[in-house]
Amino acid sequence: MKPPLRTPFCERILYGADYNPDQWLHDPAVLRADIELMKRVKATSASVGIFAWTALEPEPGVFTFDWLDATMDRFAEAGLVVFLATPSGSKPMWLSERHPEVRRVGRDGRRDSSGGRHNHCPTSPVYRAAVSRINRELARRYGRHPALALWHVGNELNGECHCPACKTAFHDWLRQRHGDLASLNHAWCTSFWNHTFTDWSQIPTHDPSIDALAVDWLRFVNDQHISFLKNEIAPLREFSPAVPCTTNFMGTCRGTDYWRWAGVLDRISNDIYPLHADREDSWQKSLDADFTHSLMRGLAGGSSWMLMECAPSSVNWSSVNKLKRPGVHLQEVLQAVANGADAIHYFQWRKSRGGYEKFHGAVVDHEGGAGSRVFRECAEVGRVLRSLAPVAGQPLGRAPVALVYDWEARWALEASAGPKKSPSGDRHTEACMEHFRALRRAGVEVDIVPVDADLSGYSVVVTPALFALDGPTAKRLSDFAAAGGAWIATYLTGYVDEHNRCWRGGFPGPGLREVFGLWNEEVDYLHDDESVRIEGACIDLPGHACGRDIVERLHTEGARVLATVESEFYAGAPIILRNQWRLGSATYVGARLDDESCAALYASIAAELDLPRAKLPAGVVRKVRAGADGPVEFLFNYTRNAVTVDLGEDAFLRVADGRPCRGKTTLRPYDSLVKGVVLSPTPSQPPVPPRHELHPSPLLG
Ligand code: GAL
């Protein structure tokens, strides 16, 4: 659990954006207008200075804090708070040119040029020292400033560097992990293709033909980021121990095992940009956003977390940058709050005039005032968030089901040739999201937990595509079932150990063949346009139930057969099985089921186990969060169609217009309803201020 929240975090839902005053120092009128405009949208906060290193330190050791002093003071005067960034996300040119070793090197051995961002070497002592120095200066100067609420450390730390310093550090890391070369060679099966290493220096940072190397490399990269983060945080904690530190995560980012980062931080925060396509199946994507939010809740140990970046309108980096349809943005924000967010921040406050992101959505457009549709929508969001203050800082309840998301299993699967790759190349995450969606479609609440979580208190544990697992993990999961829990595993479970070596003695290993009462003899990978028919033997599946992409050839060794494959040369073979394991059960789903069948499977499991369940039409989602004066309930229509539901006698409020709804109610497309808070009244259309009021000097320059 994170330390208890302090003000301003528990007073209200914080609302703001990434703010770059350093881009507008030539036009003080803009800076003044920003504060006025922030008040109009009911903003509480802004993340300042994320890419402002050169504005703060134009030459090594020369600091220009005047503009930041003025910004901090302006915020304090206006009653706003600052999430002050450390500027390590992009390197100053002077540093990058003088010390090329701070620049990242690619797999091809080529060093990056000075530009870009998020491309520093995480190992470089020079970069670490420079970051430490600027952070120390910032902390010393602003650590006790009344406007400072949070340290925003760096930005979206991720990626890998293959420079000589990283390579040496990797070798040291491997020595720590494996002890001697003989043990490493054994663990990595290097006799295959004559890869035996006879000196540490021979070990590369990248070789796709060594599938264990890939996993250890990502473990190392992850550890380097964590130690880089600790180096950033040390001076901040020294000068401002009471100010919490966060760094903005990127959901299920590949090389970052955030389970291991969470302990270093005081607050968990995340950036998410769901691309809302406004299509018939877009509601499934909204469930994927719920997955990411639940992951953040899990990383926060069940406490609230912060949505540090989302787009107030369209992004600029997708192939088609579609505007969000009416209702979508408000719903996305409320969805995050319902899932535990205590802060909603945008990228970005104001569109830059130039640079790569000049067309990225912002609260304030190039037009510059409060008259745009997006600005009005953001003001509306600000008003609604004020009404939701009772949920701020409140703990979140525990779900009956835990779903395991495991970066290491993902890396092992990704590094292994053979299993059919998913479109994104990330089969583990997709399997987790599919099973999460199916559980939510069945109306069941789900927590996302790490593989070593304390599982006591959960009724069900779901481990989708847990490809890699070691003996102790298999034992802990088996013990959960033995003690009366229901463990549900899927295809691609228990193929390899922690070194990406196959388990011997038949899959699933280790020892899980007995727990699941089956043998997974082989696996059929299907082309995209192929599927196998699946029929429920003891469970109700839809008539068109099918398996796609991955179909394992299972044999029961005592498990009860719940469903079989009814096509292909293995027709009649079991595909969903359940074994009684001591006081509990172990269920195995051997194929990638279609979404509806997977939801039907969970509906039947929920009914059998008598799990609490919301019975709602597909795409309608209910979420409850504790509030200061009792629970606050949210109901969302994620679909683009009108859907009728029965709300019973308790009145919900339609967030868009504050109208009460009860009994049979037709939810509009992308509608959001709330119960348990008082919504402040929608003001009659706010007058659009004359442009000169906001911008005493013309912005065209
Ligand atoms: C984020 C990044 C922001 C901005 C945003 C655009 O990944 O942290 O600085 O670039 O994307 O969507």
XYZ file of C-alpha atoms and ligand atoms in Angstrom:
713
model
C 0.000 0.000 0.000
C 1.206 3.513 -0.792
C 1.508 6.020 2.076
C -1.737 7.767 3.009
C -2.738 10.618 0.774
C -2.378 14.192 1.857
C -3.994 17.333 0.590
C -4.568 18.345 -2.133
C -4.944 14.740 -3.230
C -7.805 13.894 -0.934
C -9.775 17.115 -1.267
C -10.851 16.771 -4.879
C -10.121 15.123 -8.180
C -7.145 17.028 -9.542
C -7.614 18.355 -13.041
C -5.063 19.861 -15.362
C -2.568 19.295 -18.144
C 1.031 19.254 -19.278
C 1.893 22.913 -19.417
C 4.883 24.428 -21.217
C 5.268 28.085 -20.239
C 8.861 27.786 -21.468
C 7.468 27.776 -25.036
C 5.789 31.180 -24.497
C 8.315 33.218 -22.563
C 8.397 35.714 -25.449
C 4.715 36.509 -24.917
C 3.803 37.212 -21.284
C 0.172 37.876 -22.277
C -0.199 34.214 -23.134
C 1.136 33.231 -19.734
C -1.334 35.527 -17.981
C -4.187 34.281 -20.152
C -3.289 30.684 -19.334
C -4.026 31.185 -15.659
C -7.372 32.799 -16.421
C -8.262 30.028 -18.854
C -7.246 27.367 -16.335
C -9.625 28.884 -13.833
C -12.381 28.784 -16.418
C -12.027 25.041 -16.956
C -11.835 24.589 -13.167
C -8.323 23.224 -13.437
C -6.511 22.570 -10.185
C -3.023 21.754 -11.415
C -0.497 21.500 -14.220
C 2.604 19.451 -14.962
C 5.303 22.018 -15.645
C 8.708 21.848 -17.270
C 8.733 18.307 -18.668
C 10.970 19.202 -21.614
C 12.401 22.452 -20.258
C 15.955 21.524 -19.359
C 17.645 24.078 -21.599
C 15.274 26.802 -20.416
C 16.372 25.959 -16.868
C 20.070 25.333 -17.508
C 21.140 26.968 -20.780
C 24.804 26.164 -20.095
C 26.325 23.595 -17.788
C 25.932 24.824 -14.230
C 24.212 28.111 -15.237
C 20.624 28.177 -14.050
C 17.802 30.440 -15.211
C 14.982 29.919 -12.805
C 13.349 33.344 -13.147
C 10.577 32.134 -15.473
C 9.870 29.102 -13.302
C 9.860 31.265 -10.155
C 7.244 33.446 -11.825
C 5.230 30.414 -12.955
C 5.233 28.845 -9.502
C 4.200 32.151 -7.940
C 1.434 32.676 -10.490
C 0.081 29.227 -9.691
C 0.247 29.799 -5.948
C -1.537 33.147 -6.288
C -4.253 31.546 -8.357
C -4.729 28.701 -5.866
C -3.443 26.147 -8.380
C -0.809 23.513 -7.724
C 2.139 22.347 -9.798
C 3.381 18.870 -10.584
C 6.950 19.949 -11.132
C 8.769 17.849 -13.696
C 12.382 16.854 -13.708
C 13.477 17.495 -17.273
C 15.345 14.270 -18.074
C 12.920 13.241 -20.857
C 14.952 15.191 -23.408
C 18.616 16.092 -23.226
C 20.009 19.607 -23.660
C 21.965 19.991 -26.902
C 24.996 21.244 -24.990
C 25.119 18.033 -23.004
C 24.394 15.750 -25.897
C 27.032 17.323 -28.127
C 29.717 17.585 -25.468
C 29.126 14.077 -24.119
C 27.921 11.843 -26.956
C 27.889 8.902 -24.533
C 24.620 10.195 -23.036
C 22.913 9.349 -26.337
C 21.370 5.979 -26.821
C 22.857 3.341 -29.135
C 20.589 1.091 -31.195
C 20.871 -2.654 -31.733
C 22.764 -1.895 -34.919
C 25.489 -0.167 -32.885
C 24.596 3.299 -34.214
C 24.426 6.162 -31.744
C 21.376 8.438 -31.912
C 21.844 12.007 -33.041
C 21.279 14.717 -30.463
C 17.616 15.329 -31.265
C 14.466 13.403 -30.457
C 13.555 12.648 -26.871
C 13.289 9.725 -24.472
C 16.583 8.530 -25.887
C 19.190 8.947 -23.182
C 21.423 6.101 -22.090
C 20.075 4.976 -18.705
C 23.521 3.742 -17.643
C 25.661 6.759 -18.576
C 27.276 8.157 -15.393
C 27.518 11.540 -17.131
C 23.778 11.660 -17.773
C 22.955 10.445 -14.295
C 25.209 13.126 -12.777
C 23.682 15.870 -14.935
C 20.149 14.744 -14.024
C 21.066 14.579 -10.381
C 22.460 18.120 -10.501
C 19.436 19.751 -12.135
C 17.069 17.798 -9.889
C 18.991 18.910 -6.823
C 18.750 22.543 -7.947
C 15.031 22.201 -8.584
C 14.412 20.485 -5.278
C 16.480 23.004 -3.347
C 14.673 25.935 -4.924
C 11.099 24.688 -5.091
C 10.945 21.845 -2.573
C 9.007 24.028 -0.126
C 7.179 26.257 -2.574
C 3.473 26.468 -1.692
C 2.486 25.590 -5.264
C 4.454 22.336 -5.344
C 2.201 19.297 -4.941
C 4.069 16.495 -6.709
C 7.330 15.641 -8.441
C 6.726 14.437 -11.994
C 9.942 12.510 -12.538
C 11.105 12.436 -16.166
C 8.623 11.360 -18.775
C 7.573 7.928 -19.975
C 10.906 6.344 -19.133
C 11.358 3.364 -21.451
C 13.411 1.833 -24.260
C 16.842 0.283 -24.415
C 20.412 1.283 -25.140
C 23.125 -1.009 -26.521
C 26.155 1.210 -25.907
C 29.423 -0.144 -24.467
C 28.522 1.140 -20.966
C 25.204 -0.711 -21.048
C 26.913 -3.827 -22.365
C 29.438 -3.805 -19.513
C 26.683 -3.157 -16.983
C 24.732 -6.058 -18.500
C 27.724 -8.366 -18.020
C 28.007 -7.287 -14.378
C 24.299 -7.868 -13.943
C 24.608 -11.351 -15.484
C 27.495 -12.173 -13.132
C 25.268 -11.241 -10.217
C 22.416 -13.352 -11.518
C 24.222 -16.454 -12.713
C 27.446 -16.448 -10.700
C 29.738 -18.060 -13.243
C 29.796 -18.621 -16.981
C 29.161 -22.357 -16.706
C 25.890 -21.688 -14.894
C 24.903 -19.066 -17.459
C 25.684 -21.405 -20.355
C 23.614 -24.119 -18.742
C 20.679 -21.826 -17.946
C 20.704 -20.365 -21.455
C 21.142 -23.734 -23.252
C 24.021 -22.221 -25.207
C 25.242 -25.565 -26.510
C 22.440 -25.121 -29.037
C 23.983 -23.761 -32.283
C 27.411 -23.611 -30.643
C 26.694 -20.457 -28.640
C 28.740 -21.443 -25.592
C 30.391 -18.360 -24.091
C 33.961 -18.707 -22.898
C 34.348 -15.115 -21.730
C 31.792 -12.652 -20.333
C 32.830 -10.052 -22.890
C 31.509 -12.287 -25.698
C 27.908 -11.940 -24.538
C 26.004 -9.593 -26.837
C 23.098 -7.394 -25.801
C 20.956 -8.735 -28.609
C 20.823 -12.073 -30.378
C 17.351 -13.317 -31.280
C 18.694 -16.851 -31.646
C 19.356 -17.036 -27.883
C 15.881 -16.994 -26.397
C 17.058 -16.816 -22.775
C 19.293 -13.843 -23.466
C 16.310 -11.818 -24.629
C 14.533 -12.324 -21.294
C 17.573 -11.572 -19.141
C 18.309 -8.515 -21.291
C 14.842 -7.084 -20.634
C 15.179 -7.864 -16.925
C 18.438 -5.934 -16.977
C 16.974 -3.008 -18.961
C 14.124 -2.851 -16.483
C 16.559 -2.758 -13.560
C 18.568 0.012 -15.248
C 15.458 2.165 -15.574
C 14.619 1.569 -11.942
C 18.097 2.537 -10.785
C 17.971 5.603 -13.069
C 14.662 6.527 -11.450
C 16.118 6.115 -7.962
C 19.002 8.377 -8.948
C 16.466 11.008 -10.066
C 14.394 10.735 -6.931
C 17.212 10.837 -4.344
C 17.744 14.641 -4.380
C 13.999 15.284 -4.521
C 13.434 13.259 -1.369
C 16.416 14.880 0.302
C 15.077 18.423 -0.062
C 11.324 17.808 -0.045
C 10.621 14.565 1.809
C 6.925 15.375 2.145
C 6.292 15.858 -1.570
C 5.292 12.640 -3.354
C 7.151 11.422 -6.440
C 5.649 9.779 -9.487
C 6.692 8.995 -13.015
C 4.146 8.579 -15.769
C 3.698 4.966 -16.885
C 2.578 3.785 -20.293
C 0.111 1.015 -19.480
C 1.514 -2.306 -20.598
C 4.701 -0.843 -22.099
C 6.971 -3.669 -23.252
C 10.292 -3.370 -21.457
C 9.014 -1.992 -18.164
C 7.943 -4.418 -15.461
C 5.986 -1.796 -13.571
C 5.298 -4.246 -10.733
C 8.939 -3.663 -9.838
C 8.800 0.114 -10.337
C 5.774 0.694 -8.129
C 7.692 0.300 -4.871
C 10.071 3.127 -5.816
C 7.250 5.659 -6.271
C 4.818 7.388 -3.930
C 2.018 7.703 -6.460
C 1.172 5.620 -9.526
C 0.344 7.574 -12.643
C -0.381 6.561 -16.197
C -0.747 7.958 -19.709
C -3.456 6.516 -21.918
C -4.658 7.475 -25.360
C -7.505 5.187 -26.380
C -8.137 5.774 -30.077
C -11.879 5.897 -30.196
C -12.913 4.814 -33.667
C -16.683 5.191 -33.120
C -17.298 1.778 -34.676
C -19.706 -0.973 -33.798
C -17.075 -2.790 -31.732
C -15.454 0.270 -30.120
C -16.983 -0.673 -26.780
C -14.533 -3.572 -26.606
C -11.720 -1.045 -26.774
C -13.287 0.779 -23.838
C -12.994 -2.478 -21.906
C -9.310 -2.540 -22.838
C -8.968 0.908 -21.265
C -10.639 -0.552 -18.164
C -7.975 -3.255 -18.208
C -5.208 -0.649 -18.164
C -6.941 1.342 -15.419
C -7.315 -1.845 -13.351
C -3.626 -2.548 -13.870
C -2.860 0.897 -12.428
C -5.113 0.179 -9.469
C -3.188 -3.070 -8.979
C 0.138 -1.260 -9.204
C -1.119 1.199 -6.595
C -1.857 -1.749 -4.313
C -5.593 -1.106 -4.528
C -5.297 2.624 -3.835
C -6.189 5.426 -6.183
C -3.846 6.487 -8.970
C -3.469 9.397 -11.378
C -4.303 9.692 -15.052
C -1.335 11.855 -15.990
C -1.942 12.188 -19.716
C -4.889 11.729 -22.010
C -6.023 13.693 -25.040
C -8.777 16.271 -24.655
C -9.571 15.679 -28.334
C -7.724 13.919 -31.135
C -4.050 12.993 -31.119
C -1.671 13.786 -33.987
C 0.222 10.507 -34.243
C -2.383 8.024 -35.412
C -2.868 7.251 -39.109
C -6.369 8.742 -38.853
C -6.745 11.374 -36.158
C -10.480 11.221 -35.657
C -12.311 13.601 -33.326
C -13.935 12.018 -30.317
C -17.695 11.855 -30.767
C -19.964 13.734 -28.325
C -20.018 12.038 -24.945
C -16.878 9.998 -25.550
C -14.405 12.296 -23.840
C -16.546 12.879 -20.754
C -17.095 9.140 -20.535
C -13.385 8.334 -20.839
C -12.633 10.716 -17.981
C -15.398 9.342 -15.753
C -14.351 5.806 -16.615
C -10.877 6.549 -15.245
C -12.352 8.074 -12.076
C -14.691 5.102 -11.635
C -11.599 2.888 -11.887
C -9.710 4.756 -9.204
C -8.149 7.832 -10.827
C -7.839 10.796 -8.475
C -6.331 13.097 -11.064
C -7.147 13.720 -14.708
C -4.453 15.505 -16.645
C -4.215 16.132 -20.361
C -1.486 16.243 -22.818
C -1.580 19.187 -23.419
C -2.772 22.507 -22.098
C -2.013 24.683 -25.117
C -1.096 23.726 -28.685
C 2.450 24.723 -29.551
C 2.925 26.914 -32.604
C 5.480 24.579 -34.103
C 7.249 21.337 -33.479
C 6.144 17.760 -33.917
C 2.986 18.058 -31.839
C 1.543 21.343 -33.090
C -1.620 19.559 -34.248
C -2.034 17.395 -31.156
C -5.272 18.040 -29.277
C -5.069 20.545 -26.428
C -7.424 22.349 -24.105
C -6.454 25.656 -25.731
C -6.313 25.674 -29.491
C -4.207 27.897 -31.767
C -7.203 30.207 -31.773
C -6.111 30.974 -28.248
C -9.312 31.565 -26.292
C -12.188 29.860 -24.548
C -14.516 29.671 -27.528
C -13.610 26.290 -28.998
C -15.788 23.200 -28.682
C -12.951 21.325 -26.989
C -12.411 24.099 -24.448
C -16.120 24.088 -23.592
C -16.061 20.306 -23.221
C -13.042 20.544 -20.935
C -14.825 23.165 -18.849
C -17.771 20.791 -18.586
C -15.452 17.992 -17.481
C -13.968 20.335 -14.860
C -17.419 21.084 -13.505
C -18.334 17.390 -13.277
C -15.029 16.469 -11.620
C -15.708 19.034 -8.890
C -18.921 17.190 -8.097
C -16.980 13.961 -7.755
C -14.792 15.292 -4.940
C -16.306 12.782 -2.452
C -14.442 9.894 -4.128
C -11.026 11.597 -4.004
C -8.543 9.695 -1.900
C -11.010 6.945 -1.084
C -9.755 3.365 -1.166
C -11.019 0.945 -3.781
C -12.737 -2.309 -2.988
C -11.291 -5.718 -3.719
C -12.786 -7.731 -6.600
C -13.638 -11.442 -6.242
C -11.401 -12.309 -9.199
C -7.663 -11.692 -9.615
C -6.141 -11.775 -13.080
C -2.374 -12.195 -13.302
C -0.455 -9.941 -15.672
C 3.201 -10.883 -15.912
C 5.828 -8.997 -17.906
C 8.384 -11.808 -17.624
C 6.012 -14.404 -19.102
C 5.335 -11.929 -21.887
C 9.049 -11.493 -22.629
C 9.653 -15.243 -22.693
C 6.747 -15.842 -25.060
C 7.778 -12.992 -27.319
C 11.356 -14.352 -27.484
C 10.259 -17.886 -28.388
C 9.933 -18.879 -32.043
C 7.008 -21.163 -32.813
C 3.911 -19.881 -31.031
C 1.782 -17.902 -33.471
C 2.426 -14.200 -33.052
C -0.558 -11.980 -32.394
C -1.018 -8.868 -34.570
C 0.753 -6.699 -31.985
C 3.385 -9.395 -31.333
C 2.310 -9.409 -27.696
C 0.237 -12.528 -27.160
C 0.428 -12.448 -23.358
C -1.124 -8.988 -23.032
C -3.770 -9.799 -25.611
C -4.722 -12.999 -23.804
C -4.967 -11.080 -20.523
C -7.107 -8.400 -22.134
C -9.375 -10.961 -23.780
C -10.026 -12.762 -20.527
C -10.479 -9.468 -18.702
C -13.040 -8.364 -21.323
C -14.857 -11.671 -21.035
C -15.026 -11.404 -17.241
C -16.308 -7.839 -17.443
C -18.848 -8.857 -20.096
C -20.020 -11.469 -17.630
C -20.474 -8.577 -15.150
C -17.694 -9.743 -12.830
C -15.264 -7.318 -11.154
C -11.575 -8.065 -11.696
C -8.348 -6.956 -10.003
C -5.087 -7.209 -11.891
C -2.268 -8.570 -9.786
C 1.371 -9.639 -10.162
C 2.262 -13.302 -10.311
C 3.627 -13.191 -6.759
C 0.558 -11.457 -5.280
C -1.031 -12.518 -2.036
C -4.049 -14.387 -3.407
C -5.839 -14.981 -0.139
C -9.209 -13.298 -0.221
C -9.829 -13.968 -3.913
C -12.335 -16.612 -5.005
C -10.927 -16.976 -8.509
C -7.486 -16.494 -10.049
C -7.145 -16.273 -13.814
C -3.694 -16.677 -15.392
C -3.980 -16.138 -19.154
C -1.072 -17.441 -21.263
C 1.273 -17.753 -18.296
C 3.853 -19.180 -20.655
C 6.817 -18.976 -18.260
C 6.594 -19.960 -14.656
C 8.988 -21.340 -12.120
C 8.429 -24.095 -9.569
C 7.644 -21.870 -6.569
C 5.087 -19.864 -8.586
C 3.395 -23.016 -9.843
C 3.286 -24.244 -6.261
C 1.737 -21.030 -4.933
C -0.965 -21.057 -7.593
C -1.634 -24.751 -6.956
C -1.847 -24.048 -3.231
C -4.457 -21.392 -3.946
C -6.592 -24.031 -5.668
C -5.781 -26.657 -3.046
C -7.081 -24.290 -0.361
C -10.455 -23.982 -2.087
C -9.852 -21.358 -4.791
C -10.781 -21.677 -8.447
C -7.722 -21.344 -10.713
C -8.372 -20.774 -14.396
C -5.439 -21.118 -16.782
C -5.378 -20.960 -20.562
C -3.495 -22.127 -23.618
C 0.258 -21.481 -23.491
C 0.511 -22.128 -19.758
C 3.628 -23.566 -18.169
C 5.704 -24.235 -21.284
C 8.995 -22.803 -19.994
C 10.892 -21.960 -16.806
C 12.401 -18.636 -15.753
C 15.277 -19.151 -18.232
C 12.878 -19.758 -21.120
C 13.780 -23.487 -21.124
C 10.980 -25.932 -21.824
C 9.635 -27.911 -18.917
C 10.205 -31.617 -19.273
C 7.670 -34.282 -18.424
C 4.775 -32.915 -20.467
C 3.028 -29.543 -20.426
C 1.767 -27.869 -18.384
C 4.798 -27.870 -16.133
C 6.094 -27.807 -13.487
C 3.868 -30.296 -11.696
C 0.766 -28.694 -13.179
C -0.113 -31.705 -15.274
C -1.311 -33.302 -12.058
C -3.036 -30.164 -10.781
C -5.024 -29.670 -14.003
C -5.449 -33.412 -14.547
C -4.453 -33.221 -18.199
C -1.606 -33.499 -20.655
C -1.079 -30.858 -23.311
C 0.531 -33.039 -25.949
C 0.892 -30.569 -28.825
C -0.495 -27.353 -30.173
C -2.045 -26.436 -33.507
C -1.623 -22.865 -34.743
C -4.295 -21.803 -37.231
C -4.246 -19.293 -40.063
C -6.174 -16.076 -39.468
C -9.142 -17.214 -41.553
C -9.381 -20.632 -39.894
C -11.154 -21.732 -36.745
C -12.268 -24.924 -35.032
C -15.772 -25.602 -33.773
C -16.168 -25.972 -30.035
C -19.065 -27.596 -28.229
C -19.916 -27.367 -24.575
C -20.228 -30.775 -22.905
C -21.119 -29.572 -19.398
C -21.234 -25.803 -19.945
C -23.450 -23.587 -22.070
C -21.505 -22.092 -24.939
C -23.033 -20.232 -27.889
C -23.882 -22.421 -30.889
C -21.149 -20.770 -32.961
C -18.439 -21.215 -30.302
C -15.041 -21.525 -31.884
C -11.321 -21.524 -31.244
C -8.883 -19.433 -33.248
C -5.117 -19.133 -33.688
C -4.110 -21.517 -30.881
C -5.696 -24.918 -30.293
C -3.954 -27.308 -27.945
C -4.330 -31.078 -28.200
C -5.230 -31.988 -24.659
C -5.793 -35.378 -23.030
C -7.647 -35.720 -19.796
C -5.774 -37.429 -17.021
C -8.619 -37.198 -14.571
C -10.048 -33.762 -15.328
C -13.718 -33.461 -16.244
C -14.222 -32.429 -19.876
C -16.340 -29.256 -20.081
C -16.029 -28.688 -23.839
C -14.579 -30.432 -26.868
C -13.242 -29.499 -30.294
C -15.622 -30.691 -32.993
C -13.657 -30.184 -36.175
C -10.261 -31.001 -37.609
C -8.443 -34.318 -37.333
C -8.584 -34.016 -33.550
C -12.389 -33.667 -33.409
C -13.715 -35.001 -30.121
C -10.639 -33.911 -28.155
C -11.190 -32.065 -24.877
C -10.507 -28.337 -24.965
C -11.930 -26.966 -21.697
C -11.365 -29.155 -18.651
C -11.785 -28.869 -14.909
C -9.944 -30.835 -12.294
C -10.923 -31.025 -8.669
C -7.741 -30.087 -6.837
C -7.974 -30.795 -3.128
C -10.549 -28.283 -1.801
C -10.696 -26.238 -4.990
C -10.489 -26.575 -8.742
C -8.168 -26.034 -11.678
C -9.799 -25.203 -15.027
C -7.848 -25.203 -18.288
C -8.990 -23.443 -21.471
C -6.892 -24.915 -24.275
C -7.898 -22.655 -27.159
C -8.248 -18.973 -27.898
C -12.034 -18.729 -27.664
C -14.151 -16.215 -29.509
C -15.144 -13.326 -27.222
C -18.740 -14.353 -26.745
C -17.875 -17.925 -25.786
C -15.223 -16.742 -23.384
C -17.809 -14.430 -21.749
C -20.278 -17.349 -21.597
C -17.632 -19.495 -19.904
C -17.108 -16.859 -17.215
C -20.833 -16.313 -16.794
C -21.195 -20.015 -16.034
C -18.204 -19.985 -13.654
C -19.630 -16.897 -11.899
C -23.009 -18.599 -11.538
C -21.468 -21.795 -10.164
C -19.337 -19.932 -7.652
C -22.082 -17.458 -6.870
C -19.850 -14.465 -7.577
C -21.444 -11.002 -7.388
C -22.381 -10.054 -10.926
C -23.988 -7.129 -12.741
C -26.316 -8.466 -15.423
C -26.227 -5.806 -18.115
C -26.349 -5.759 -21.915
C -23.045 -6.101 -23.783
C -21.176 -2.796 -23.692
C -22.965 -1.446 -20.622
C -20.689 -1.372 -17.597
C -21.272 -0.665 -13.921
C -18.540 0.390 -11.528
C -18.762 1.320 -7.860
C -16.233 3.390 -5.966
C -16.259 4.344 -2.300
C -17.139 7.967 -1.557
C -16.829 10.048 1.603
C -20.596 9.801 2.151
C -21.230 6.304 0.834
C -20.655 4.431 -2.405
C -20.668 6.251 -5.721
C -21.981 4.211 -8.610
C -21.230 4.733 -12.291
C -23.068 3.255 -15.250
C -21.625 3.611 -18.731
C -22.954 2.832 -22.148
C -19.718 2.163 -24.018
C -21.570 1.509 -27.275
C -22.520 3.919 -30.005
C -26.106 2.696 -29.866
C -28.995 3.526 -27.575
C -29.459 0.707 -25.032
C -32.352 0.209 -22.633
C -31.650 -0.959 -19.087
C -33.736 -1.261 -15.943
C -32.268 0.936 -13.220
C -34.815 -0.040 -10.605
C -36.124 2.544 -8.202
C -32.880 4.295 -7.244
C -32.300 7.445 -9.185
C -29.131 7.861 -11.194
C -28.175 11.197 -12.721
C -27.346 11.500 -16.393
C -24.014 13.307 -16.245
C -24.479 15.139 -19.538
C -27.515 17.107 -18.328
C -27.914 16.288 -14.636
C -31.381 14.769 -15.227
C -32.497 11.978 -12.883
C -33.225 8.563 -14.432
C -34.903 5.569 -12.824
C -36.748 2.415 -13.869
C -36.560 1.446 -17.547
C -34.134 3.944 -19.030
C -32.729 4.316 -22.486
C -29.047 5.102 -22.330
C -27.905 7.311 -25.157
C -24.802 6.440 -27.165
C -21.755 6.922 -24.904
C -23.976 7.922 -21.992
C -22.599 8.127 -18.452
C -24.796 7.918 -15.359
C -23.801 8.436 -11.752
C -25.427 7.825 -8.395
C -24.336 8.894 -4.905
C -23.066 12.408 -5.651
C -24.741 15.734 -6.248
C -23.885 17.121 -9.659
C -23.392 20.855 -9.688
C -25.919 22.386 -12.074
C -24.946 22.876 -15.706
C -24.490 26.586 -16.134
C -26.533 28.107 -18.904
C -24.273 28.431 -21.930
C -21.263 30.357 -20.582
C -20.580 33.559 -22.432
C -17.564 33.336 -24.689
C -15.214 36.065 -23.533
C -14.199 38.611 -26.080
C -10.842 37.641 -27.403
C -9.056 40.795 -26.253
C -10.057 40.081 -22.655
C -7.935 36.963 -22.666
C -5.150 38.188 -24.869
C -4.294 41.796 -24.343
C -1.598 41.460 -26.980
C -2.182 39.733 -30.305
C -0.850 36.210 -30.433
C 0.140 36.370 -34.043
C 3.720 37.150 -34.107
C 2.950 10.973 -24.678
C 4.048 11.921 -24.225
C 3.624 13.370 -24.377
C 3.015 13.585 -25.733
C 1.865 12.629 -25.944
C 1.169 12.805 -27.283
O 3.431 9.704 -24.920
O 4.382 11.697 -22.884
O 4.751 14.207 -24.175
O 3.979 13.394 -26.715
O 2.363 11.326 -25.894
O 0.080 11.938 -27.406
